[in-house]
Coordinates of C-alpha atoms in Angstrom, one line a residue:
M1 CA 0.0 0.0 0.1
R2 CA 1.2 3.5 -0.7
I3 CA 0.1 6.6 1.1
K4 CA -1.5 9.4 -1.0
L5 CA 0.8 12.3 -0.1
L6 CA 2.3 14.9 -2.1
Y7 CA 5.9 15.3 -1.2
P8 CA 7.8 18.0 -3.3
F9 CA 11.9 15.7 -7.0
V10 CA 17.2 13.7 -14.8
F11 CA 18.4 10.5 -14.8
L12 CA 21.1 8.5 -16.6
L13 CA 20.6 4.7 -16.6
S14 CA 23.8 2.8 -15.6
V15 CA 24.1 -0.7 -14.4
S16 CA 27.4 -1.9 -12.8
P17 CA 28.5 -5.4 -13.5
L18 CA 29.2 -6.2 -9.9
I19 CA 28.8 -9.6 -8.4
P20 CA 25.7 -9.4 -6.3
E21 CA 26.6 -8.7 -2.7
S22 CA 25.0 -7.1 0.4
L23 CA 25.8 -3.4 0.8
S24 CA 25.9 -1.3 3.9
L25 CA 27.0 2.2 4.8
Y26 CA 29.9 3.4 6.9
K27 CA 30.9 6.9 7.9
Y28 CA 34.5 8.2 8.1
N29 CA 35.7 11.9 8.3
E30 CA 32.0 13.1 8.0
K31 CA 31.4 11.4 4.7
Y32 CA 29.5 8.2 3.9
G33 CA 30.7 5.2 1.8
L34 CA 29.5 1.7 1.0
I35 CA 31.0 -1.6 2.1
N36 CA 30.1 -5.2 1.4
E37 CA 29.5 -8.0 4.1
E38 CA 33.2 -8.5 4.2
R39 CA 33.8 -4.9 5.0
K40 CA 35.4 -4.4 1.6
I41 CA 35.0 -0.8 0.5
R42 CA 32.8 -0.6 -2.8
E43 CA 32.5 3.2 -2.8
E44 CA 34.8 5.4 -0.7
N45 CA 33.6 7.8 1.9
K46 CA 32.6 10.7 -0.4
F47 CA 28.9 10.9 0.0
T48 CA 27.5 13.7 2.0
S49 CA 24.0 12.2 2.6
F50 CA 21.9 9.2 1.9
I51 CA 18.2 8.1 1.6
E52 CA 17.2 4.4 2.1
S53 CA 14.2 2.9 0.3
D54 CA 13.0 -0.7 0.7
D55 CA 15.6 -2.0 -1.8
Y56 CA 17.9 1.0 -2.6
L57 CA 20.5 3.4 -1.1
I58 CA 20.4 6.8 -2.7
C59 CA 23.7 8.5 -2.1
C60 CA 24.2 12.3 -2.6
L61 CA 27.4 14.1 -3.7
R62 CA 27.2 17.9 -3.2
N63 CA 28.4 20.3 -6.1
V64 CA 29.1 17.3 -8.4
S65 CA 27.2 16.1 -11.4
P66 CA 25.5 13.7 -11.2
Q67 CA 24.6 14.4 -7.6
F68 CA 22.6 11.3 -6.8
H69 CA 23.5 7.7 -7.2
A70 CA 21.2 4.9 -6.7
Y71 CA 22.5 1.6 -5.7
N72 CA 20.5 -1.6 -5.1
K73 CA 21.3 -3.5 -1.9
N74 CA 22.9 -6.4 -3.9
G75 CA 25.7 -4.0 -4.9
N76 CA 24.8 -2.6 -8.3
K77 CA 24.6 1.0 -9.1
E78 CA 21.6 1.5 -11.3
I79 CA 20.8 5.1 -11.8
D80 CA 22.6 8.4 -11.7
F81 CA 20.8 11.7 -11.9
D82 CA 20.9 15.4 -11.0
A83 CA 18.2 17.0 -8.8
I84 CA 17.5 19.9 -6.4
A85 CA 16.1 17.4 -3.9
V86 CA 14.9 13.8 -3.6
K87 CA 12.5 12.5 -1.1
L88 CA 11.2 9.0 -0.4
V89 CA 7.5 8.6 -0.9
T90 CA 7.1 4.9 0.0
E91 CA 8.8 1.5 -0.7
N92 CA 11.0 2.2 -3.8
I93 CA 9.1 5.3 -5.1
I94 CA 10.9 8.7 -4.9
L95 CA 9.8 12.2 -5.7
I96 CA 12.5 14.1 -7.7
S97 CA 12.6 17.9 -7.9
D98 CA 14.8 19.2 -10.6
F99 CA 15.2 22.8 -11.9
H100 CA 12.1 22.6 -14.1
D101 CA 9.7 20.0 -12.7
S102 CA 8.8 17.6 -9.9
Y103 CA 7.8 14.0 -10.6
Y104 CA 7.5 10.5 -9.1
Y105 CA 10.0 7.9 -10.0
D106 CA 9.9 4.1 -9.5
L107 CA 13.3 2.8 -8.9
K108 CA 12.3 -0.8 -9.5
K109 CA 10.7 -0.2 -13.0
K110 CA 13.0 2.6 -14.0
E111 CA 10.2 4.9 -15.1
K112 CA 8.4 8.0 -14.2
I113 CA 4.9 7.7 -12.7
A114 CA 1.9 9.9 -13.5
D115 CA 0.2 11.4 -10.4
D116 CA -3.1 9.8 -11.2
A117 CA -1.3 6.3 -11.6
L118 CA 0.7 6.5 -8.5
Y119 CA -1.9 4.9 -6.2
A120 CA -4.1 3.1 -8.8
G121 CA -5.1 -0.3 -7.6
E122 CA -3.9 0.0 -4.1
I123 CA -5.3 0.7 -0.6
Q124 CA -4.7 4.4 0.1
V125 CA -4.6 6.6 3.1
V126 CA -6.2 10.0 2.4
F127 CA -6.4 13.1 4.5
A128 CA -9.8 14.8 4.4
Y129 CA -9.3 18.5 4.7
D130 CA -13.0 19.3 5.4
T131 CA -13.2 17.0 8.4
K132 CA -9.4 17.1 9.3
D133 CA -9.5 13.3 9.6
F134 CA -7.9 10.4 7.8
E135 CA -9.8 7.7 5.8
I136 CA -8.6 4.4 4.3
R137 CA -9.9 3.6 0.8
N138 CA -9.9 0.3 -1.0
P139 CA -8.2 -0.2 -4.3
D140 CA -11.6 0.3 -6.1
G141 CA -12.0 3.8 -4.3
S142 CA -14.6 2.8 -1.8
V143 CA -14.1 3.8 1.9
M144 CA -12.8 1.0 4.1
K145 CA -12.5 3.2 7.3
K146 CA -13.3 6.9 7.7
N147 CA -13.2 9.6 10.4
L148 CA -9.8 8.4 11.8
R149 CA -8.0 10.8 14.1
E150 CA -4.7 9.0 13.5
C151 CA -3.6 6.1 11.5
G152 CA -0.5 4.5 9.9
Y153 CA 1.2 5.0 6.6
R154 CA 0.3 1.6 5.3
F155 CA -0.6 -1.9 6.2
S156 CA 2.3 -4.0 7.4
E157 CA 1.9 -7.8 7.6
G158 CA -1.9 -7.2 7.1
L159 CA -2.3 -4.7 10.1
M160 CA -2.4 -0.9 10.6
P161 CA -2.5 1.1 13.7
I162 CA -5.4 3.7 14.1
K163 CA -7.3 5.9 16.5
D164 CA -11.0 6.3 15.8
T165 CA -13.2 9.2 16.7
D166 CA -14.1 7.5 20.0
G167 CA -10.5 7.5 21.0
K168 CA -10.1 3.8 20.7
T169 CA -6.6 2.8 19.5
G170 CA -5.3 -0.5 18.3
F171 CA -4.8 -2.4 15.0
I172 CA -7.2 -3.2 12.2
N173 CA -6.9 -5.7 9.4
E174 CA -7.4 -5.0 5.7
K175 CA -11.2 -5.3 6.1
G176 CA -11.1 -2.5 8.5
N177 CA -11.9 -4.7 11.6
F178 CA -10.2 -4.3 14.9
V179 CA -7.8 -7.2 15.5
F180 CA -6.7 -6.0 19.0
E181 CA -6.8 -2.8 21.0
C182 CA -3.8 -1.4 22.8
P183 CA -2.7 2.0 24.2
I184 CA -1.0 4.3 21.7
Y185 CA 0.6 7.5 22.6
G186 CA 0.8 10.4 20.3
F187 CA -1.6 13.0 18.9
H188 CA -1.6 16.1 16.6
S189 CA -2.7 19.5 17.8
I190 CA -6.3 20.3 16.6
Y191 CA -5.1 23.8 16.0
D192 CA -2.3 22.7 13.7
P193 CA -3.6 19.6 11.7
K194 CA -1.0 17.7 9.8
I195 CA -1.6 16.0 6.4
H196 CA 0.5 12.9 7.1
P197 CA -0.2 9.9 9.5
L198 CA 1.4 10.1 12.9
Y199 CA 1.5 6.4 13.7
D200 CA 4.7 5.7 11.9
F201 CA 5.5 2.1 13.1
E202 CA 5.1 -1.2 11.4
F203 CA 5.3 -5.0 12.1
S204 CA 8.4 -6.9 11.2
N205 CA 8.7 -10.6 11.7
G206 CA 5.4 -10.5 13.7
I207 CA 6.5 -7.9 16.1
V208 CA 5.7 -4.2 16.4
C209 CA 7.0 -1.4 18.8
V210 CA 4.2 0.9 19.9
P211 CA 4.8 4.1 21.9
E212 CA 2.9 4.1 25.4
S213 CA 4.3 7.6 26.6
E214 CA 6.9 10.1 25.7
S215 CA 9.4 7.8 27.4
S216 CA 8.2 4.2 26.9
F217 CA 7.1 1.7 24.2
A218 CA 5.7 -1.8 24.2
L219 CA 6.4 -4.8 22.0
Y220 CA 3.2 -6.6 20.5
T221 CA 2.7 -9.7 18.6
K222 CA 0.1 -9.8 15.6
D223 CA -2.5 -11.5 17.9
G224 CA -2.2 -8.6 20.5
R225 CA 0.0 -10.2 23.0
K226 CA 2.1 -7.7 24.7
L227 CA 5.6 -9.1 25.1
K228 CA 7.3 -6.3 27.2
T229 CA 7.3 -2.6 28.0
V230 CA 10.6 -0.7 27.6
R231 CA 10.9 2.4 29.7
N232 CA 13.1 5.6 29.6
S233 CA 13.7 4.9 25.9
R234 CA 12.3 5.8 22.5
T235 CA 12.4 4.0 19.2
E236 CA 14.5 5.5 16.3
Q237 CA 13.0 3.7 13.4
R238 CA 9.7 2.5 11.9
K239 CA 10.4 -1.1 12.2
F240 CA 13.0 -3.9 12.9
T241 CA 15.8 -4.2 10.3
S242 CA 18.2 -7.1 10.1
G243 CA 16.4 -8.3 13.3
Y244 CA 17.1 -5.2 15.4
M245 CA 15.3 -1.9 16.6
L246 CA 17.4 1.1 17.2
I247 CA 16.4 2.9 20.3
S248 CA 17.6 5.9 22.3
T249 CA 17.5 6.9 25.9
V250 CA 15.3 9.9 26.9
D251 CA 18.1 11.6 28.8
K252 CA 18.8 14.6 26.5
A253 CA 22.0 15.6 28.4
Q254 CA 23.6 12.1 27.7
K255 CA 21.5 10.6 25.0
Q256 CA 22.6 7.1 24.2
Y257 CA 21.6 4.4 21.6
A258 CA 21.2 0.7 21.7
F259 CA 19.9 -2.2 19.7
L260 CA 16.9 -4.3 20.9
N261 CA 16.0 -7.7 19.7
Y262 CA 12.6 -9.2 19.1
K263 CA 12.4 -10.0 22.8
G264 CA 12.9 -6.3 23.7
E265 CA 16.4 -7.0 25.2
N266 CA 19.6 -4.9 24.6
A267 CA 20.9 -7.3 22.2
F268 CA 24.6 -6.5 22.6
N269 CA 24.5 -5.2 26.1
Q270 CA 26.1 -2.0 24.9
F271 CA 25.2 1.7 24.4
F272 CA 26.6 4.0 21.8
S273 CA 27.0 7.8 21.8
A274 CA 25.6 7.8 18.2
A275 CA 24.1 5.0 16.0
E276 CA 22.0 4.5 12.8
R277 CA 19.8 1.5 12.1
F278 CA 21.0 -1.6 10.5
I279 CA 21.3 -1.6 6.7
N280 CA 21.8 -5.1 5.7
E281 CA 24.8 -6.5 7.6
Y282 CA 26.0 -3.5 9.4
A283 CA 24.9 -0.4 11.4
M284 CA 26.9 2.7 11.8
V285 CA 27.9 3.5 15.4
V286 CA 30.3 5.8 17.4
V287 CA 32.4 4.1 20.0
D288 CA 34.7 6.0 22.3
G289 CA 34.4 9.0 19.8
K290 CA 35.4 6.9 16.8
D291 CA 33.4 6.0 13.7
A292 CA 32.7 2.2 13.6
V293 CA 30.2 -0.3 12.2
I294 CA 28.6 -3.2 14.2
N295 CA 27.5 -6.4 12.6
T296 CA 24.5 -8.5 13.5
K297 CA 26.6 -10.6 15.9
G298 CA 27.6 -7.5 17.9
D299 CA 31.1 -7.2 16.7
V300 CA 32.5 -3.7 16.4
F301 CA 34.9 -2.8 13.6
F302 CA 36.5 0.7 13.6
C303 CA 36.2 2.4 10.1
A304 CA 39.8 3.7 10.4
D305 CA 41.1 0.1 10.3
F306 CA 39.4 -1.0 7.0
V307 CA 39.7 2.3 5.4
S308 CA 43.5 2.2 5.7
E309 CA 43.7 -1.5 4.4

């Protein structure tokens, strides 16, 4: 499912004949680069920013043409293009703003998408400006659920979080029926209504992290069983990636990061001063003030070591 939102985005097709491999990011000297599962550098640390879609890493080079480079996560560079800005819409759809126009682009199909075709045949989440509520529409355009105070961006593993007009919160299925109720923290100011859903969290491997307060969240299964409440922490990503959820402590003075497993445990019994979520085999972290990556086993590798190899 793709959400019906309008985010404000020339491309040269190029396919690299690389042997398929799993790509991850690393950071060194304030620039990003790409490594494979053996920590061999595939692109040196030259990128200034990146965007991650479901299947692609889009890396940006400032003041260089082409500015944007899209790599699939099997190691192939597929597209180069120039743009003023690029934003992820959903899954593998991006919105490209160049000097003359803005248009949607499908990274998988390698083609532009017309506005009226973007959501055709899919479940849509739409913001109703007259009532300032959300509604969920079926692929045929009929309304599945309406007058929602809050909801998710899309269904994940067949479920979506919502808050109805009665204040009831929980998860519904693709027929619009409640599967289970649970407390969900978070709301928009009625004086400053937003046009995007607030409930930005999804299931992964049958587990979802749901905010219960400003400083706690709970893990639930798809049948509504509450596994655990994690206190004095917040989630830092929409769903688990590579089996882990990046979280942060609520202490702003000494904010730290950790990785939770599906049981809600600090998987590596370690906190980091900075961290990013897992992308394939590795996650970027800072240990003792030094840039590093951590793998899914909890092994830490300092970037300076493999950059100098």
